[in-house]
Short mmCIF file of C-alpha atoms and ligand atoms in Angstrom, two decimals:
data_model
loop_
_atom_site.label_atom_id
_atom_site.label_comp_id
_atom_site.label_asym_id
_atom_site.label_seq_id
_atom_site.Cartn_x
_atom_site.Cartn_y
_atom_site.Cartn_z
CA MET A 519 0.00 0.00 0.00
CA PRO A 520 1.46 3.37 -0.91
CA GLU A 521 2.31 5.39 2.15
CA LEU A 522 3.09 9.09 2.45
CA PRO A 523 6.52 8.94 0.74
CA GLU A 524 5.06 7.03 -2.21
CA VAL A 525 2.18 9.49 -2.57
CA GLU A 526 4.65 12.36 -2.39
CA THR A 527 6.75 10.62 -5.06
CA VAL A 528 3.66 10.42 -7.30
CA ARG A 529 2.91 14.09 -6.62
CA ARG A 530 6.42 15.13 -7.60
CA GLY A 531 6.22 12.98 -10.72
CA LEU A 532 2.94 14.53 -11.84
CA GLU A 533 3.61 18.14 -10.87
CA PRO A 534 5.72 19.24 -13.87
CA TYR A 535 3.21 17.78 -16.33
CA LEU A 536 -0.04 18.78 -14.65
CA THR A 537 0.60 22.25 -13.21
CA GLY A 538 -0.69 24.70 -15.80
CA ALA A 539 -2.31 21.98 -17.90
CA ARG A 540 -5.85 22.39 -19.21
CA ILE A 541 -8.17 19.41 -18.85
CA ASP A 542 -9.75 19.01 -22.29
CA ASN A 543 -11.59 15.76 -21.87
CA VAL A 544 -12.32 13.26 -19.09
CA THR A 545 -13.49 9.69 -19.70
CA LEU A 546 -14.68 7.52 -16.82
CA ASN A 547 -14.67 3.85 -17.75
CA ARG A 548 -16.85 2.97 -14.77
CA LYS A 549 -19.12 4.71 -12.29
CA ASP A 550 -17.11 4.03 -9.19
CA LEU A 551 -13.78 3.14 -7.65
CA ARG A 552 -14.00 2.43 -3.90
CA PHE A 553 -16.83 4.99 -3.91
CA PRO A 554 -18.91 6.35 -6.82
CA PHE A 555 -17.34 9.33 -8.62
CA PRO A 556 -18.93 12.54 -7.28
CA LYS A 557 -21.89 13.98 -9.18
CA GLY A 558 -20.78 16.25 -12.02
CA PHE A 559 -17.15 15.09 -11.77
CA VAL A 560 -16.47 15.16 -15.53
CA LYS A 561 -18.24 18.49 -16.12
CA THR A 562 -16.45 20.15 -13.19
CA LEU A 563 -13.03 19.11 -14.47
CA GLU A 564 -13.40 19.63 -18.21
CA GLY A 565 -12.22 23.03 -19.42
CA GLN A 566 -10.38 23.81 -16.16
CA THR A 567 -6.70 24.48 -15.72
CA ILE A 568 -4.81 22.68 -12.96
CA ILE A 569 -3.31 25.44 -10.80
CA SER A 570 -1.26 23.23 -8.49
CA VAL A 571 -0.64 19.63 -7.50
CA GLY A 572 -0.51 19.34 -3.72
CA ARG A 573 -0.72 16.69 -1.06
CA ARG A 574 -2.24 16.42 2.41
CA ALA A 575 -1.57 13.16 4.27
CA LYS A 576 -2.08 10.52 1.57
CA TYR A 577 -4.47 12.64 -0.51
CA LEU A 578 -3.40 14.21 -3.79
CA LEU A 579 -4.97 17.65 -4.21
CA PHE A 580 -5.32 19.05 -7.72
CA ARG A 581 -6.40 22.69 -7.40
CA LEU A 582 -8.49 23.84 -10.36
CA SER A 583 -9.01 27.27 -11.92
CA ASN A 584 -12.72 27.23 -10.94
CA GLY A 585 -11.82 27.17 -7.21
CA LYS A 586 -12.64 23.49 -6.82
CA THR A 587 -10.18 20.83 -5.79
CA TRP A 588 -10.07 17.36 -7.30
CA LEU A 589 -8.95 14.97 -4.55
CA GLY A 590 -7.40 11.60 -5.31
CA HIS A 591 -6.52 8.69 -3.03
CA LEU A 592 -4.45 5.81 -4.41
CA GLY A 593 -5.90 3.13 -2.13
CA MET A 594 -3.75 0.03 -2.49
CA THR A 595 -3.05 -0.22 -6.21
CA GLY A 596 -3.91 3.21 -7.67
CA ALA A 597 -1.38 4.49 -10.21
CA TYR A 598 -1.12 7.39 -12.63
CA ARG A 599 0.78 7.13 -15.87
CA PHE A 600 0.97 8.95 -19.16
CA ALA A 601 0.12 7.24 -22.42
CA GLU A 602 2.90 6.09 -24.68
CA GLY A 603 4.87 8.48 -26.84
CA LYS A 604 5.32 11.46 -24.57
CA PHE A 605 8.55 10.47 -22.91
CA LYS A 606 12.05 9.41 -23.90
CA GLU A 607 11.50 5.83 -22.79
CA PRO A 608 7.86 5.13 -23.57
CA SER A 609 8.11 1.45 -22.74
CA ARG A 610 9.05 2.34 -19.24
CA TYR A 611 5.79 4.18 -18.77
CA TYR A 612 3.41 1.99 -20.62
CA GLU A 613 3.84 -1.68 -21.32
CA PRO A 614 1.59 -2.86 -24.16
CA GLY A 615 1.08 -6.19 -22.41
CA GLU A 616 -0.33 -4.45 -19.36
CA ASP A 617 -3.97 -5.16 -18.63
CA ILE A 618 -5.86 -2.03 -19.67
CA LYS A 619 -9.11 -3.21 -18.10
CA HIS A 620 -7.93 -1.49 -14.91
CA ASP A 621 -7.65 1.91 -16.64
CA HIS A 622 -10.62 3.61 -15.02
CA VAL A 623 -9.99 7.30 -15.74
CA VAL A 624 -8.47 8.77 -18.90
CA MET A 625 -7.84 12.51 -19.22
CA GLU A 626 -6.76 14.43 -22.28
CA LEU A 627 -4.70 17.46 -21.25
CA THR A 628 -2.96 20.37 -22.95
CA HIS A 629 0.13 21.64 -21.17
CA PRO A 630 1.72 24.95 -22.25
CA LYS A 631 5.18 23.33 -22.50
CA GLN A 632 4.55 19.56 -22.68
CA GLY A 633 1.78 19.83 -25.27
CA LYS A 634 -0.93 17.17 -25.51
CA LEU A 635 -0.85 14.56 -22.75
CA THR A 636 -3.01 11.59 -21.90
CA LEU A 637 -3.14 10.89 -18.19
CA ILE A 638 -4.41 7.47 -17.16
CA TYR A 639 -5.48 6.38 -13.69
CA SER A 640 -5.49 2.62 -13.18
CA ASP A 641 -6.43 0.76 -10.04
CA ALA A 642 -6.67 -3.04 -10.12
CA ARG A 643 -8.16 -3.49 -6.66
CA ARG A 644 -10.16 -0.23 -6.70
CA PHE A 645 -9.50 0.81 -3.12
CA GLY A 646 -8.61 4.26 -4.43
CA PHE A 647 -11.18 7.00 -4.93
CA MET A 648 -11.68 10.53 -6.23
CA ASP A 649 -13.70 13.43 -4.85
CA LEU A 650 -14.35 17.11 -5.46
CA PHE A 651 -14.58 19.91 -2.93
CA GLU A 652 -14.60 23.69 -2.69
CA GLY A 653 -12.11 25.73 -0.63
CA GLU A 654 -10.86 23.56 2.24
CA ASP A 655 -14.22 21.95 2.86
CA SER A 656 -13.55 18.22 2.52
CA PRO A 657 -14.64 15.56 5.01
CA TYR A 658 -11.45 13.67 4.15
CA LEU A 659 -9.24 16.52 5.39
CA ASP A 660 -11.28 17.28 8.54
CA GLY A 661 -9.52 16.51 11.80
CA LEU A 662 -6.22 15.47 10.23
CA GLY A 663 -3.23 16.06 12.49
CA PRO A 664 -0.10 17.95 11.45
CA GLU A 665 1.89 16.94 8.39
CA PRO A 666 4.91 14.99 9.65
CA LEU A 667 7.22 17.02 7.42
CA GLY A 668 5.65 20.36 8.37
CA ASN A 669 6.62 22.75 11.17
CA ALA A 670 3.55 21.96 13.27
CA PHE A 671 4.76 18.41 13.89
CA ASN A 672 7.19 18.18 16.82
CA ALA A 673 7.82 16.37 20.10
CA ASP A 674 5.99 19.01 22.21
CA GLU A 675 2.87 18.60 20.10
CA MET A 676 3.04 14.80 20.38
CA ALA A 677 3.58 15.00 24.16
CA GLN A 678 0.34 16.96 24.52
CA ARG A 679 -1.56 14.30 22.60
CA PHE A 680 0.10 11.34 24.33
CA LYS A 681 -0.30 12.60 27.91
CA GLY A 682 -2.37 10.08 29.89
CA LYS A 683 -2.87 7.83 26.84
CA SER A 684 -2.38 4.14 27.52
CA ALA A 685 -2.60 3.14 23.83
CA PRO A 686 0.51 1.37 22.49
CA MET A 687 2.88 3.60 20.52
CA LYS A 688 2.17 1.77 17.28
CA ALA A 689 -1.54 2.61 17.48
CA ALA A 690 -0.88 6.13 18.78
CA LEU A 691 1.28 6.94 15.76
CA LEU A 692 -1.19 5.45 13.30
CA ASP A 693 -3.88 7.78 14.67
CA GLN A 694 -4.31 10.32 11.86
CA ARG A 695 -5.25 13.05 14.39
CA VAL A 696 -1.77 12.76 15.94
CA VAL A 697 0.14 12.85 12.68
CA ALA A 698 -1.32 12.77 9.20
CA GLY A 699 -0.40 10.15 6.65
CA LEU A 700 1.87 7.89 8.66
CA GLY A 701 1.27 4.19 7.91
CA ASN A 702 2.31 0.75 9.03
CA ILE A 703 5.77 0.56 7.44
CA TYR A 704 7.16 3.93 8.45
CA VAL A 705 5.74 3.74 11.99
CA SER A 706 7.80 0.55 12.53
CA GLU A 707 10.88 2.22 11.04
CA ALA A 708 10.53 5.44 13.09
CA LEU A 709 10.03 3.54 16.37
CA TRP A 710 13.17 1.51 15.68
CA ARG A 711 15.16 4.70 15.07
CA ALA A 712 13.99 6.08 18.43
CA HIS A 713 14.62 2.72 20.24
CA ILE A 714 10.99 2.61 21.37
CA ARG A 715 9.12 -0.70 21.51
CA PRO A 716 5.86 -0.55 19.54
CA THR A 717 3.93 -1.90 22.54
CA THR A 718 5.14 0.91 24.87
CA GLN A 719 2.25 2.95 26.22
CA ALA A 720 2.17 6.43 24.70
CA LYS A 721 1.99 8.15 28.10
CA LYS A 722 5.36 6.63 29.10
CA LEU A 723 7.07 9.00 26.66
CA VAL A 724 5.68 12.11 28.36
CA LEU A 725 7.44 13.54 31.43
CA LYS A 726 5.49 14.55 34.55
CA SER A 727 5.92 18.17 33.50
CA GLY A 728 4.04 17.40 30.27
CA LYS A 729 7.22 17.81 28.25
CA PRO A 730 8.39 15.14 25.81
CA SER A 731 10.91 12.57 27.03
CA PRO A 732 14.25 12.38 25.21
CA ARG A 733 12.98 9.28 23.39
CA LEU A 734 9.93 11.17 22.15
CA GLU A 735 12.29 13.87 20.83
CA LEU A 736 14.21 11.12 19.02
CA LEU A 737 10.93 9.79 17.62
CA ALA A 738 9.95 13.13 16.09
CA ASP A 739 13.36 13.20 14.38
CA GLY A 740 12.98 9.55 13.39
CA VAL A 741 9.62 10.14 11.70
CA ARG A 742 10.98 13.05 9.70
CA SER A 743 14.23 11.38 8.71
CA VAL A 744 12.67 8.09 7.62
CA LEU A 745 10.08 9.88 5.49
CA ASN A 746 12.60 12.24 3.94
CA GLU A 747 14.92 9.36 3.06
CA ALA A 748 12.04 7.39 1.56
CA ILE A 749 10.94 10.35 -0.56
CA ALA A 750 14.52 10.86 -1.69
CA ALA A 751 14.71 7.20 -2.69
CA GLY A 752 11.51 7.45 -4.71
CA GLY A 753 9.19 5.44 -2.52
CA SER A 754 8.97 1.73 -2.05
CA THR A 755 7.91 -0.84 -4.57
CA LEU A 756 5.72 -2.87 -2.29
CA ARG A 757 2.86 -4.68 -4.02
CA ASP A 758 2.19 -3.38 -7.50
CA PHE A 759 2.64 0.25 -6.62
CA ARG A 760 4.09 2.34 -9.41
CA ASP A 761 5.18 5.95 -9.28
CA ALA A 762 3.68 8.50 -11.63
CA GLU A 763 5.95 7.72 -14.54
CA GLY A 764 5.70 3.97 -14.11
CA GLY A 765 9.22 3.61 -12.75
CA SER A 766 9.80 1.81 -9.50
CA GLY A 767 11.27 3.18 -6.32
CA TYR A 768 13.81 1.19 -4.36
CA PHE A 769 13.49 2.22 -0.76
CA GLN A 770 12.28 -1.25 0.27
CA HIS A 771 15.88 -2.47 0.19
CA ARG A 772 16.70 -0.01 2.88
CA PHE A 773 14.10 -0.88 5.50
CA ASP A 774 15.75 -1.51 8.86
CA VAL A 775 12.97 -3.52 10.51
CA TYR A 776 9.97 -3.76 8.17
CA ASP A 777 9.66 -7.25 6.65
CA ARG A 778 13.00 -8.28 8.25
CA GLU A 779 11.77 -10.93 10.73
CA ASN A 780 14.66 -13.06 12.10
CA ASP A 781 17.27 -10.82 10.44
CA PRO A 782 19.99 -9.12 12.54
CA CYS A 783 19.24 -5.66 13.94
CA HIS A 784 20.98 -2.76 12.18
CA THR A 785 21.58 -0.74 15.35
CA PRO A 786 25.38 -0.48 15.79
CA GLY A 787 26.54 -2.85 18.54
CA CYS A 788 23.10 -4.50 18.94
CA LYS A 789 23.04 -8.31 18.77
CA GLY A 790 19.24 -8.50 18.57
CA THR A 791 17.14 -10.20 15.91
CA ILE A 792 14.08 -8.53 14.39
CA LYS A 793 10.81 -9.88 15.71
CA ARG A 794 7.35 -9.72 14.16
CA ILE A 795 4.18 -9.32 16.18
CA VAL A 796 0.60 -8.52 15.16
CA GLN A 797 -1.03 -5.38 16.56
CA SER A 798 -4.63 -4.54 15.59
CA GLY A 799 -4.40 -7.03 12.75
CA ARG A 800 -1.27 -5.48 11.22
CA SER A 801 2.32 -6.72 11.29
CA THR A 802 4.75 -4.83 13.48
CA PHE A 803 8.51 -5.39 13.28
CA PHE A 804 10.93 -4.42 16.04
CA CYS A 805 14.15 -5.36 17.80
CA PRO A 806 13.39 -6.70 21.30
CA VAL A 807 16.94 -5.87 22.45
CA CYS A 808 17.48 -2.19 21.60
CA GLN A 809 13.83 -1.06 21.44
CA LYS A 810 12.93 -0.63 25.11
CA PRO A 811 9.42 -0.78 26.62
ZN1 ZN B 1166 18.52 -3.87 18.09
#
């Protein structure tokens, strides 16, 4: 499942081709993805210029010249690509053998510099969805916590939210009101960096004064660094996720705990072996030696 770094990788891939592009034509090959397309979706998009390509948590936000925003979520297998012929290595972006029955949305665009483009959204499992909203008024964005790479996310902020909370750290970090867009993989990675066991109660990382403990400070740094490194590496290639141009990222080779059960811990001097447990139905990976309760 694409997580924040993968969605950000898609955003960066699309941005140079979509910003400033006019949407000439939209074809929906079915009525729904995870949810039905919003009423008037095609009419609202056609004729508009895309002003910017943004992201909030795992939502892509395409701001349109009519003041509306087209929101896209990739679900598990959502992918954008451009049709053949617009890039130096067309086969890298579109393989003729690929099953086109999963191409659910096709958009014809005119970009001032790139010229005519065909943007295709495919989604084999259809857990992705699209929506439209005006201004900032989207139920999907309501109540989202700070962006982990933004200034509002820091250890003091987390300490306020974790005070008195007996939830395990894994669950506390997956709570989108605490931090927006963090998922299963990067939560495991960030907790390992901060030497915090995923089962540790959130309140244990808050001092009596309400200030963050040193480990919580390390965690805030760990979240930022793991995400920044993943974005720099182009996202992971887990499942059949593809970035916007159809190329694959390679960050999965650099995970320190995720999917490394029984492998040696990467912490310098640690002789531990990575363990896998299941928390709320999801796999958690950690080192029982250097990640303390
Ligand atoms: Zn270790």
